[in-house]
């Protein structure tokens, strides 16, 4: 009888698995917050720089149709 009591008794462990959410889950340090702010500032400067460069890009990269380009095209050498 004493044997059956020891095998059927179950105990719950004090340290149960919480799915990776321990005591410090969700807490951050001030260093992490400062680093996050620095990343946001860097991204803002990159976006600002990118928009400045994109304003300099022409609307079309097609060569302009002028007489000087047509005259140059007529003087090309054909294979002899």
PDB file of N, CA, C and O in Angstrom:
ATOM      1  N   UNK A   1       0.796  -1.181   0.000  1.00  0.00           N
ATOM      2  CA  UNK A   1       0.000   0.000   0.000  1.00  0.00           C
ATOM      3  C   UNK A   1       0.848   1.259   0.000  1.00  0.00           C
ATOM      4  O   UNK A   1       0.504   2.218  -0.655  1.00  0.00           O
ATOM      5  N   UNK A   2       1.909   1.256   0.679  1.00  0.00           N
ATOM      6  CA  UNK A   2       2.785   2.422   0.736  1.00  0.00           C
ATOM      7  C   UNK A   2       3.427   2.657  -0.618  1.00  0.00           C
ATOM      8  O   UNK A   2       3.707   3.788  -0.982  1.00  0.00           O
ATOM      9  N   UNK A   3       3.641   1.601  -1.359  1.00  0.00           N
ATOM     10  CA  UNK A   3       4.248   1.721  -2.679  1.00  0.00           C
ATOM     11  C   UNK A   3       3.303   2.406  -3.661  1.00  0.00           C
ATOM     12  O   UNK A   3       3.717   3.232  -4.464  1.00  0.00           O
ATOM     13  N   UNK A   4       2.038   2.114  -3.599  1.00  0.00           N
ATOM     14  CA  UNK A   4       1.087   2.715  -4.523  1.00  0.00           C
ATOM     15  C   UNK A   4       0.904   4.205  -4.254  1.00  0.00           C
ATOM     16  O   UNK A   4       0.641   4.977  -5.160  1.00  0.00           O
ATOM     17  N   UNK A   5       1.067   4.643  -3.057  1.00  0.00           N
ATOM     18  CA  UNK A   5       0.935   6.057  -2.720  1.00  0.00           C
ATOM     19  C   UNK A   5       2.107   6.864  -3.270  1.00  0.00           C
ATOM     20  O   UNK A   5       1.925   7.995  -3.697  1.00  0.00           O
ATOM     21  N   UNK A   6       3.290   6.329  -3.288  1.00  0.00           N
ATOM     22  CA  UNK A   6       4.449   7.078  -3.767  1.00  0.00           C
ATOM     23  C   UNK A   6       4.461   7.164  -5.293  1.00  0.00           C
ATOM     24  O   UNK A   6       4.939   8.141  -5.840  1.00  0.00           O
ATOM     25  N   UNK A   7       3.920   6.183  -5.988  1.00  0.00           N
ATOM     26  CA  UNK A   7       3.947   6.219  -7.444  1.00  0.00           C
ATOM     27  C   UNK A   7       2.822   7.069  -8.018  1.00  0.00           C
ATOM     28  O   UNK A   7       2.951   7.615  -9.100  1.00  0.00           O
ATOM     29  N   UNK A   8       1.730   7.221  -7.342  1.00  0.00           N
ATOM     30  CA  UNK A   8       0.622   8.005  -7.870  1.00  0.00           C
ATOM     31  C   UNK A   8       0.710   9.477  -7.490  1.00  0.00           C
ATOM     32  O   UNK A   8       0.030  10.302  -8.080  1.00  0.00           O
ATOM     33  N   UNK A   9       1.505   9.799  -6.551  1.00  0.00           N
ATOM     34  CA  UNK A   9       1.629  11.192  -6.124  1.00  0.00           C
ATOM     35  C   UNK A   9       2.439  11.965  -7.160  1.00  0.00           C
ATOM     36  O   UNK A   9       3.505  11.539  -7.584  1.00  0.00           O
ATOM     37  N   UNK A  10       1.910  13.092  -7.594  1.00  0.00           N
ATOM     38  CA  UNK A  10       2.633  13.932  -8.555  1.00  0.00           C
ATOM     39  C   UNK A  10       2.931  15.273  -7.923  1.00  0.00           C
ATOM     40  O   UNK A  10       2.130  15.824  -7.172  1.00  0.00           O
ATOM     41  N   UNK A  11       4.073  15.765  -8.258  1.00  0.00           N
ATOM     42  CA  UNK A  11       4.451  17.084  -7.742  1.00  0.00           C
ATOM     43  C   UNK A  11       4.692  18.003  -8.926  1.00  0.00           C
ATOM     44  O   UNK A  11       5.174  17.595  -9.972  1.00  0.00           O
ATOM     45  N   UNK A  12       4.371  19.247  -8.772  1.00  0.00           N
ATOM     46  CA  UNK A  12       4.620  20.218  -9.829  1.00  0.00           C
ATOM     47  C   UNK A  12       5.948  20.907  -9.551  1.00  0.00           C
ATOM     48  O   UNK A  12       6.212  21.325  -8.421  1.00  0.00           O
ATOM     49  N   UNK A  13       6.787  21.020 -10.543  1.00  0.00           N
ATOM     50  CA  UNK A  13       8.065  21.677 -10.315  1.00  0.00           C
ATOM     51  C   UNK A  13       7.856  23.174 -10.070  1.00  0.00           C
ATOM     52  O   UNK A  13       6.929  23.792 -10.589  1.00  0.00           O
ATOM     53  N   UNK A  14       8.731  23.745  -9.288  1.00  0.00           N
ATOM     54  CA  UNK A  14       8.625  25.169  -8.940  1.00  0.00           C
ATOM     55  C   UNK A  14       8.937  26.047 -10.153  1.00  0.00           C
ATOM     56  O   UNK A  14       8.392  27.130 -10.299  1.00  0.00           O
ATOM     57  N   UNK A  15       9.818  25.565 -11.050  1.00  0.00           N
ATOM     58  CA  UNK A  15      10.229  26.348 -12.217  1.00  0.00           C
ATOM     59  C   UNK A  15       9.545  25.774 -13.454  1.00  0.00           C
ATOM     60  O   UNK A  15      10.079  24.916 -14.125  1.00  0.00           O
ATOM     61  N   UNK A  16       8.348  26.226 -13.753  1.00  0.00           N
ATOM     62  CA  UNK A  16       7.626  25.712 -14.919  1.00  0.00           C
ATOM     63  C   UNK A  16       8.031  26.487 -16.165  1.00  0.00           C
ATOM     64  O   UNK A  16       8.419  27.647 -16.098  1.00  0.00           O
ATOM     65  N   UNK A  17       7.910  25.836 -17.321  1.00  0.00           N
ATOM     66  CA  UNK A  17       8.262  26.465 -18.587  1.00  0.00           C
ATOM     67  C   UNK A  17       7.156  27.441 -18.980  1.00  0.00           C
ATOM     68  O   UNK A  17       5.999  27.069 -19.081  1.00  0.00           O
ATOM     69  N   UNK A  18       7.530  28.686 -19.195  1.00  0.00           N
ATOM     70  CA  UNK A  18       6.553  29.729 -19.551  1.00  0.00           C
ATOM     71  C   UNK A  18       6.669  30.122 -21.011  1.00  0.00           C
ATOM     72  O   UNK A  18       6.280  31.220 -21.390  1.00  0.00           O
ATOM     73  N   UNK A  19       7.222  29.284 -21.830  1.00  0.00           N
ATOM     74  CA  UNK A  19       7.323  29.588 -23.253  1.00  0.00           C
ATOM     75  C   UNK A  19       8.360  30.639 -23.575  1.00  0.00           C
ATOM     76  O   UNK A  19       8.173  31.430 -24.481  1.00  0.00           O
ATOM     77  N   UNK A  20       9.455  30.694 -22.848  1.00  0.00           N
ATOM     78  CA  UNK A  20      10.514  31.657 -23.113  1.00  0.00           C
ATOM     79  C   UNK A  20      10.260  33.020 -22.501  1.00  0.00           C
ATOM     80  O   UNK A  20      11.016  33.952 -22.713  1.00  0.00           O
ATOM     81  N   UNK A  21       9.210  33.180 -21.748  1.00  0.00           N
ATOM     82  CA  UNK A  21       8.910  34.457 -21.119  1.00  0.00           C
ATOM     83  C   UNK A  21       9.260  34.383 -19.641  1.00  0.00           C
ATOM     84  O   UNK A  21       8.415  34.163 -18.796  1.00  0.00           O
ATOM     85  N   UNK A  22      10.517  34.606 -19.377  1.00  0.00           N
ATOM     86  CA  UNK A  22      10.979  34.543 -18.002  1.00  0.00           C
ATOM     87  C   UNK A  22      10.708  35.832 -17.250  1.00  0.00           C
ATOM     88  O   UNK A  22       9.878  36.655 -17.633  1.00  0.00           O
ATOM     89  N   UNK A  23      11.415  35.991 -16.171  1.00  0.00           N
ATOM     90  CA  UNK A  23      11.218  37.148 -15.295  1.00  0.00           C
ATOM     91  C   UNK A  23      11.561  38.465 -15.989  1.00  0.00           C
ATOM     92  O   UNK A  23      10.905  39.480 -15.783  1.00  0.00           O
ATOM     93  N   UNK A  24      12.589  38.453 -16.844  1.00  0.00           N
ATOM     94  CA  UNK A  24      13.037  39.679 -17.501  1.00  0.00           C
ATOM     95  C   UNK A  24      12.450  39.869 -18.890  1.00  0.00           C
ATOM     96  O   UNK A  24      12.908  40.715 -19.649  1.00  0.00           O
ATOM     97  N   UNK A  25      11.430  39.131 -19.248  1.00  0.00           N
ATOM     98  CA  UNK A  25      10.849  39.233 -20.592  1.00  0.00           C
ATOM     99  C   UNK A  25      10.153  40.579 -20.755  1.00  0.00           C
ATOM    100  O   UNK A  25       9.359  40.993 -19.917  1.00  0.00           O
ATOM    101  N   UNK A  26      10.458  41.264 -21.849  1.00  0.00           N
ATOM    102  CA  UNK A  26       9.804  42.523 -22.148  1.00  0.00           C
ATOM    103  C   UNK A  26      10.469  43.738 -21.540  1.00  0.00           C
ATOM    104  O   UNK A  26      10.024  44.857 -21.759  1.00  0.00           O
ATOM    105  N   UNK A  27      11.509  43.547 -20.775  1.00  0.00           N
ATOM    106  CA  UNK A  27      12.210  44.673 -20.171  1.00  0.00           C
ATOM    107  C   UNK A  27      13.371  45.073 -21.065  1.00  0.00           C
ATOM    108  O   UNK A  27      14.003  44.244 -21.693  1.00  0.00           O
ATOM    109  N   UNK A  28      13.631  46.345 -21.139  1.00  0.00           N
ATOM    110  CA  UNK A  28      14.749  46.822 -21.947  1.00  0.00           C
ATOM    111  C   UNK A  28      15.601  47.759 -21.112  1.00  0.00           C
ATOM    112  O   UNK A  28      15.177  48.264 -20.072  1.00  0.00           O
ATOM    113  N   UNK A  29      16.787  47.998 -21.627  1.00  0.00           N
ATOM    114  CA  UNK A  29      17.701  48.881 -20.912  1.00  0.00           C
ATOM    115  C   UNK A  29      17.703  50.246 -21.587  1.00  0.00           C
ATOM    116  O   UNK A  29      17.307  50.387 -22.747  1.00  0.00           O
ATOM    117  N   UNK A  30      18.160  51.278 -20.904  1.00  0.00           N
ATOM    118  CA  UNK A  30      18.268  52.598 -21.523  1.00  0.00           C
ATOM    119  C   UNK A  30      19.238  52.601 -22.711  1.00  0.00           C
ATOM    120  O   UNK A  30      19.055  53.366 -23.648  1.00  0.00           O
ATOM    121  N   UNK A  31      20.231  51.727 -22.692  1.00  0.00           N
ATOM    122  CA  UNK A  31      21.181  51.652 -23.795  1.00  0.00           C
ATOM    123  C   UNK A  31      20.459  51.190 -25.069  1.00  0.00           C
ATOM    124  O   UNK A  31      20.685  51.731 -26.151  1.00  0.00           O
ATOM    125  N   UNK A  32      19.574  50.246 -24.952  1.00  0.00           N
ATOM    126  CA  UNK A  32      18.802  49.785 -26.093  1.00  0.00           C
ATOM    127  C   UNK A  32      17.895  50.869 -26.643  1.00  0.00           C
ATOM    128  O   UNK A  32      17.726  51.011 -27.855  1.00  0.00           O
ATOM    129  N   UNK A  33      17.302  51.659 -25.754  1.00  0.00           N
ATOM    130  CA  UNK A  33      16.443  52.758 -26.184  1.00  0.00           C
ATOM    131  C   UNK A  33      17.238  53.823 -26.929  1.00  0.00           C
ATOM    132  O   UNK A  33      16.800  54.320 -27.978  1.00  0.00           O
ATOM    133  N   UNK A  34      18.419  54.161 -26.425  1.00  0.00           N
ATOM    134  CA  UNK A  34      19.276  55.150 -27.095  1.00  0.00           C
ATOM    135  C   UNK A  34      19.717  54.620 -28.452  1.00  0.00           C
ATOM    136  O   UNK A  34      19.737  55.357 -29.450  1.00  0.00           O
ATOM    137  N   UNK A  35      20.048  53.356 -28.532  1.00  0.00           N
ATOM    138  CA  UNK A  35      20.445  52.752 -29.800  1.00  0.00           C
ATOM    139  C   UNK A  35      19.297  52.786 -30.808  1.00  0.00           C
ATOM    140  O   UNK A  35      19.503  53.080 -31.993  1.00  0.00           O
ATOM    141  N   UNK A  36      18.097  52.532 -30.357  1.00  0.00           N
ATOM    142  CA  UNK A  36      16.927  52.591 -31.229  1.00  0.00           C
ATOM    143  C   UNK A  36      16.702  54.010 -31.747  1.00  0.00           C
ATOM    144  O   UNK A  36      16.416  54.210 -32.935  1.00  0.00           O
ATOM    145  N   UNK A  37      16.852  55.006 -30.900  1.00  0.00           N
ATOM    146  CA  UNK A  37      16.709  56.405 -31.312  1.00  0.00           C
ATOM    147  C   UNK A  37      17.787  56.767 -32.323  1.00  0.00           C
ATOM    148  O   UNK A  37      17.512  57.454 -33.318  1.00  0.00           O
ATOM    149  N   UNK A  38      19.018  56.302 -32.118  1.00  0.00           N
ATOM    150  CA  UNK A  38      20.097  56.575 -33.072  1.00  0.00           C
ATOM    151  C   UNK A  38      19.796  55.953 -34.441  1.00  0.00           C
ATOM    152  O   UNK A  38      20.080  56.557 -35.477  1.00  0.00           O
ATOM    153  N   UNK A  39      19.225  54.767 -34.458  1.00  0.00           N
ATOM    154  CA  UNK A  39      18.835  54.147 -35.728  1.00  0.00           C
ATOM    155  C   UNK A  39      17.767  54.976 -36.443  1.00  0.00           C
ATOM    156  O   UNK A  39      17.815  55.156 -37.652  1.00  0.00           O
ATOM    157  N   UNK A  40      16.798  55.489 -35.696  1.00  0.00           N
ATOM    158  CA  UNK A  40      15.756  56.321 -36.301  1.00  0.00           C
ATOM    159  C   UNK A  40      16.337  57.607 -36.884  1.00  0.00           C
ATOM    160  O   UNK A  40      15.941  58.040 -37.965  1.00  0.00           O
ATOM    161  N   UNK A  41      17.278  58.211 -36.179  1.00  0.00           N
ATOM    162  CA  UNK A  41      17.921  59.437 -36.675  1.00  0.00           C
ATOM    163  C   UNK A  41      18.721  59.124 -37.940  1.00  0.00           C
ATOM    164  O   UNK A  41      18.673  59.881 -38.923  1.00  0.00           O
ATOM    165  N   UNK A  42      19.449  58.008 -37.945  1.00  0.00           N
ATOM    166  CA  UNK A  42      20.227  57.627 -39.125  1.00  0.00           C
ATOM    167  C   UNK A  42      19.319  57.376 -40.324  1.00  0.00           C
ATOM    168  O   UNK A  42      19.618  57.805 -41.441  1.00  0.00           O
ATOM    169  N   UNK A  43      18.196  56.717 -40.118  1.00  0.00           N
ATOM    170  CA  UNK A  43      17.258  56.459 -41.209  1.00  0.00           C
ATOM    171  C   UNK A  43      16.668  57.773 -41.724  1.00  0.00           C
ATOM    172  O   UNK A  43      16.491  57.951 -42.932  1.00  0.00           O
ATOM    173  N   UNK A  44      16.391  58.715 -40.833  1.00  0.00           N
ATOM    174  CA  UNK A  44      15.858  60.010 -41.263  1.00  0.00           C
ATOM    175  C   UNK A  44      16.869  60.736 -42.148  1.00  0.00           C
ATOM    176  O   UNK A  44      16.496  61.312 -43.179  1.00  0.00           O
ATOM    177  N   UNK A  45      18.154  60.715 -41.772  1.00  0.00           N
ATOM    178  CA  UNK A  45      19.178  61.360 -42.596  1.00  0.00           C
ATOM    179  C   UNK A  45      19.351  60.640 -43.940  1.00  0.00           C
ATOM    180  O   UNK A  45      19.563  61.280 -44.971  1.00  0.00           O
ATOM    181  N   UNK A  46      19.257  59.337 -43.945  1.00  0.00           N
ATOM    182  CA  UNK A  46      19.362  58.595 -45.198  1.00  0.00           C
ATOM    183  C   UNK A  46      18.195  58.908 -46.137  1.00  0.00           C
ATOM    184  O   UNK A  46      18.388  59.069 -47.344  1.00  0.00           O
ATOM    185  N   UNK A  47      17.002  59.018 -45.595  1.00  0.00           N
ATOM    186  CA  UNK A  47      15.842  59.355 -46.417  1.00  0.00           C
ATOM    187  C   UNK A  47      15.976  60.775 -46.963  1.00  0.00           C
ATOM    188  O   UNK A  47      15.686  61.026 -48.135  1.00  0.00           O
ATOM    189  N   UNK A  48      16.450  61.686 -46.137  1.00  0.00           N
ATOM    190  CA  UNK A  48      16.644  63.069 -46.583  1.00  0.00           C
ATOM    191  C   UNK A  48      17.671  63.141 -47.712  1.00  0.00           C
ATOM    192  O   UNK A  48      17.466  63.824 -48.717  1.00  0.00           O
ATOM    193  N   UNK A  49      18.764  62.429 -47.560  1.00  0.00           N
ATOM    194  CA  UNK A  49      19.793  62.413 -48.588  1.00  0.00           C
ATOM    195  C   UNK A  49      19.277  61.770 -49.879  1.00  0.00           C
ATOM    196  O   UNK A  49      19.564  62.251 -50.976  1.00  0.00           O
ATOM    197  N   UNK A  50      18.521  60.708 -49.736  1.00  0.00           N
ATOM    198  CA  UNK A  50      18.006  60.015 -50.907  1.00  0.00           C
ATOM    199  C   UNK A  50      17.045  60.906 -51.694  1.00  0.00           C
ATOM    200  O   UNK A  50      17.082  60.939 -52.923  1.00  0.00           O
ATOM    201  N   UNK A  51      16.196  61.659 -51.011  1.00  0.00           N
ATOM    202  CA  UNK A  51      15.268  62.528 -51.724  1.00  0.00           C
ATOM    203  C   UNK A  51      16.000  63.657 -52.428  1.00  0.00           C
ATOM    204  O   UNK A  51      15.599  64.063 -53.526  1.00  0.00           O
ATOM    205  N   UNK A  52      17.087  64.156 -51.845  1.00  0.00           N
ATOM    206  CA  UNK A  52      17.881  65.191 -52.524  1.00  0.00           C
ATOM    207  C   UNK A  52      18.484  64.642 -53.807  1.00  0.00           C
ATOM    208  O   UNK A  52      18.487  65.312 -54.841  1.00  0.00           O
ATOM    209  N   UNK A  53      19.007  63.440 -53.764  1.00  0.00           N
ATOM    210  CA  UNK A  53      19.616  62.840 -54.946  1.00  0.00           C
ATOM    211  C   UNK A  53      18.567  62.496 -56.004  1.00  0.00           C
ATOM    212  O   UNK A  53      18.831  62.610 -57.200  1.00  0.00           O
ATOM    213  N   UNK A  54      17.386  62.063 -55.571  1.00  0.00           N
ATOM    214  CA  UNK A  54      16.350  61.710 -56.534  1.00  0.00           C
ATOM    215  C   UNK A  54      15.790  62.934 -57.249  1.00  0.00           C
ATOM    216  O   UNK A  54      15.300  62.829 -58.368  1.00  0.00           O
ATOM    217  N   UNK A  55      15.860  64.098 -56.621  1.00  0.00           N
ATOM    218  CA  UNK A  55      15.398  65.318 -57.283  1.00  0.00           C
ATOM    219  C   UNK A  55      16.317  65.710 -58.431  1.00  0.00           C
ATOM    220  O   UNK A  55      15.895  66.385 -59.361  1.00  0.00           O
ATOM    221  N   UNK A  56      17.566  65.272 -58.392  1.00  0.00           N
ATOM    222  CA  UNK A  56      18.535  65.594 -59.441  1.00  0.00           C
ATOM    223  C   UNK A  56      18.433  64.642 -60.632  1.00  0.00           C
ATOM    224  O   UNK A  56      19.002  64.917 -61.681  1.00  0.00           O
ATOM    225  N   UNK A  57      17.724  63.551 -60.511  1.00  0.00           N
ATOM    226  CA  UNK A  57      17.622  62.562 -61.573  1.00  0.00           C
ATOM    227  C   UNK A  57      16.699  63.106 -62.660  1.00  0.00           C
ATOM    228  O   UNK A  57      15.609  63.609 -62.365  1.00  0.00           O
ATOM    229  N   UNK A  58      17.110  63.030 -63.926  1.00  0.00           N
ATOM    230  CA  UNK A  58      16.234  63.523 -65.000  1.00  0.00           C
ATOM    231  C   UNK A  58      14.996  62.649 -65.149  1.00  0.00           C
ATOM    232  O   UNK A  58      14.984  61.482 -64.758  1.00  0.00           O
ATOM    233  N   UNK A  59      13.971  63.222 -65.747  1.00  0.00           N
ATOM    234  CA  UNK A  59      12.711  62.495 -65.921  1.00  0.00           C
ATOM    235  C   UNK A  59      12.868  61.343 -66.897  1.00  0.00           C
ATOM    236  O   UNK A  59      12.222  60.311 -66.768  1.00  0.00           O
ATOM    237  N   UNK A  60      13.767  61.507 -67.885  1.00  0.00           N
ATOM    238  CA  UNK A  60      13.960  60.465 -68.875  1.00  0.00           C
ATOM    239  C   UNK A  60      15.441  60.368 -69.215  1.00  0.00           C
ATOM    240  O   UNK A  60      16.134  61.384 -69.276  1.00  0.00           O
ATOM    241  N   UNK A  61      15.902  59.182 -69.450  1.00  0.00           N
ATOM    242  CA  UNK A  61      17.304  58.969 -69.811  1.00  0.00           C
ATOM    243  C   UNK A  61      17.485  58.817 -71.320  1.00  0.00           C
ATOM    244  O   UNK A  61      18.553  58.461 -71.785  1.00  0.00           O
ATOM    245  N   UNK A  62      16.433  59.089 -72.098  1.00  0.00           N
ATOM    246  CA  UNK A  62      16.531  59.020 -73.553  1.00  0.00           C
ATOM    247  C   UNK A  62      17.443  60.130 -74.058  1.00  0.00           C
ATOM    248  O   UNK A  62      17.434  61.243 -73.524  1.00  0.00           O
ATOM    249  N   UNK A  63      18.221  59.863 -75.104  1.00  0.00           N
ATOM    250  CA  UNK A  63      19.080  60.926 -75.640  1.00  0.00           C
ATOM    251  C   UNK A  63      18.225  62.010 -76.293  1.00  0.00           C
ATOM    252  O   UNK A  63      17.183  61.711 -76.887  1.00  0.00           O
ATOM    253  N   UNK A  64      18.632  63.250 -76.181  1.00  0.00           N
ATOM    254  CA  UNK A  64      17.833  64.327 -76.795  1.00  0.00           C
ATOM    255  C   UNK A  64      17.899  64.246 -78.316  1.00  0.00           C
ATOM    256  O   UNK A  64      18.928  63.903 -78.902  1.00  0.00           O
ATOM    257  N   UNK A  65      16.799  64.546 -78.980  1.00  0.00           N
ATOM    258  CA  UNK A  65      16.737  64.539 -80.448  1.00  0.00           C
ATOM    259  C   UNK A  65      17.145  65.914 -80.973  1.00  0.00           C
ATOM    260  O   UNK A  65      16.338  66.832 -81.047  1.00  0.00           O
ATOM    261  N   UNK A  66      18.406  66.057 -81.330  1.00  0.00           N
ATOM    262  CA  UNK A  66      18.903  67.310 -81.893  1.00  0.00           C
ATOM    263  C   UNK A  66      19.590  67.012 -83.207  1.00  0.00           C
ATOM    264  O   UNK A  66      19.910  65.858 -83.526  1.00  0.00           O
ATOM    265  N   UNK A  67      19.871  68.050 -83.964  1.00  0.00           N
ATOM    266  CA  UNK A  67      20.519  67.876 -85.263  1.00  0.00           C
ATOM    267  C   UNK A  67      21.960  67.403 -85.110  1.00  0.00           C
ATOM    268  O   UNK A  67      22.477  66.685 -85.946  1.00  0.00           O
ATOM    269  N   UNK A  68      22.614  67.791 -84.028  1.00  0.00           N
ATOM    270  CA  UNK A  68      24.010  67.389 -83.842  1.00  0.00           C
ATOM    271  C   UNK A  68      24.123  65.880 -83.634  1.00  0.00           C
ATOM    272  O   UNK A  68      25.061  65.256 -84.108  1.00  0.00           O
ATOM    273  N   UNK A  69      23.160  65.286 -82.972  1.00  0.00           N
ATOM    274  CA  UNK A  69      23.221  63.842 -82.784  1.00  0.00           C
ATOM    275  C   UNK A  69      22.879  63.110 -84.079  1.00  0.00           C
ATOM    276  O   UNK A  69      23.400  62.042 -84.353  1.00  0.00           O
ATOM    277  N   UNK A  70      21.998  63.702 -84.904  1.00  0.00           N
ATOM    278  CA  UNK A  70      21.665  63.072 -86.180  1.00  0.00           C
ATOM    279  C   UNK A  70      22.839  63.162 -87.164  1.00  0.00           C
ATOM    280  O   UNK A  70      23.098  62.241 -87.919  1.00  0.00           O
ATOM    281  N   UNK A  71      23.570  64.275 -87.134  1.00  0.00           N
ATOM    282  CA  UNK A  71      24.731  64.432 -88.018  1.00  0.00           C
ATOM    283  C   UNK A  71      25.823  63.445 -87.626  1.00  0.00           C
ATOM    284  O   UNK A  71      26.508  62.886 -88.477  1.00  0.00           O
ATOM    285  N   UNK A  72      25.982  63.199 -86.348  1.00  0.00           N
ATOM    286  CA  UNK A  72      26.990  62.254 -85.882  1.00  0.00           C
ATOM    287  C   UNK A  72      26.627  60.834 -86.252  1.00  0.00           C
ATOM    288  O   UNK A  72      27.476  59.988 -86.502  1.00  0.00           O
ATOM    289  N   UNK A  73      25.334  60.536 -86.332  1.00  0.00           N
ATOM    290  CA  UNK A  73      24.905  59.176 -86.659  1.00  0.00           C
ATOM    291  C   UNK A  73      25.140  58.879 -88.140  1.00  0.00           C
ATOM    292  O   UNK A  73      25.383  57.743 -88.520  1.00  0.00           O
ATOM    293  N   UNK A  74      25.085  59.885 -88.985  1.00  0.00           N
ATOM    294  CA  UNK A  74      25.281  59.662 -90.419  1.00  0.00           C
ATOM    295  C   UNK A  74      26.726  59.424 -90.792  1.00  0.00           C
ATOM    296  O   UNK A  74      27.018  58.877 -91.844  1.00  0.00           O
ATOM    297  N   UNK A  75      27.663  59.802 -89.952  1.00  0.00           N
ATOM    298  CA  UNK A  75      29.076  59.669 -90.281  1.00  0.00           C
ATOM    299  C   UNK A  75      29.666  58.372 -89.737  1.00  0.00           C
ATOM    300  O   UNK A  75      30.873  58.263 -89.662  1.00  0.00           O
ATOM    301  N   UNK A  76      28.830  57.423 -89.360  1.00  0.00           N
ATOM    302  CA  UNK A  76      29.383  56.172 -88.845  1.00  0.00           C
ATOM    303  C   UNK A  76      29.950  55.360 -89.987  1.00  0.00           C
ATOM    304  O   UNK A  76      29.490  55.424 -91.128  1.00  0.00           O
ATOM    305  N   UNK A  77      30.916  54.607 -89.679  1.00  0.00           N
ATOM    306  CA  UNK A  77      31.632  53.807 -90.680  1.00  0.00           C
ATOM    307  C   UNK A  77      30.918  52.484 -90.874  1.00  0.00           C
ATOM    308  O   UNK A  77      30.573  51.812 -89.906  1.00  0.00           O
ATOM    309  N   UNK A  78      30.701  52.110 -92.088  1.00  0.00           N
ATOM    310  CA  UNK A  78      30.091  50.807 -92.360  1.00  0.00           C
ATOM    311  C   UNK A  78      31.201  49.789 -92.549  1.00  0.00           C
ATOM    312  O   UNK A  78      32.321  50.125 -92.932  1.00  0.00           O
ATOM    313  N   UNK A  79      30.918  48.557 -92.264  1.00  0.00           N
ATOM    314  CA  UNK A  79      31.940  47.508 -92.380  1.00  0.00           C
ATOM    315  C   UNK A  79      32.365  47.303 -93.809  1.00  0.00           C
ATOM    316  O   UNK A  79      31.558  47.006 -94.670  1.00  0.00           O
ATOM    317  N   UNK A  80      33.642  47.509 -94.148  1.00  0.00           N
ATOM    318  CA  UNK A  80      34.167  47.331 -95.509  1.00  0.00           C
ATOM    319  C   UNK A  80      34.558  45.914 -95.747  1.00  0.00           C
ATOM    320  O   UNK A  80      35.200  45.222 -95.157  1.00  0.00           O
TER     321      UNK A  80
END
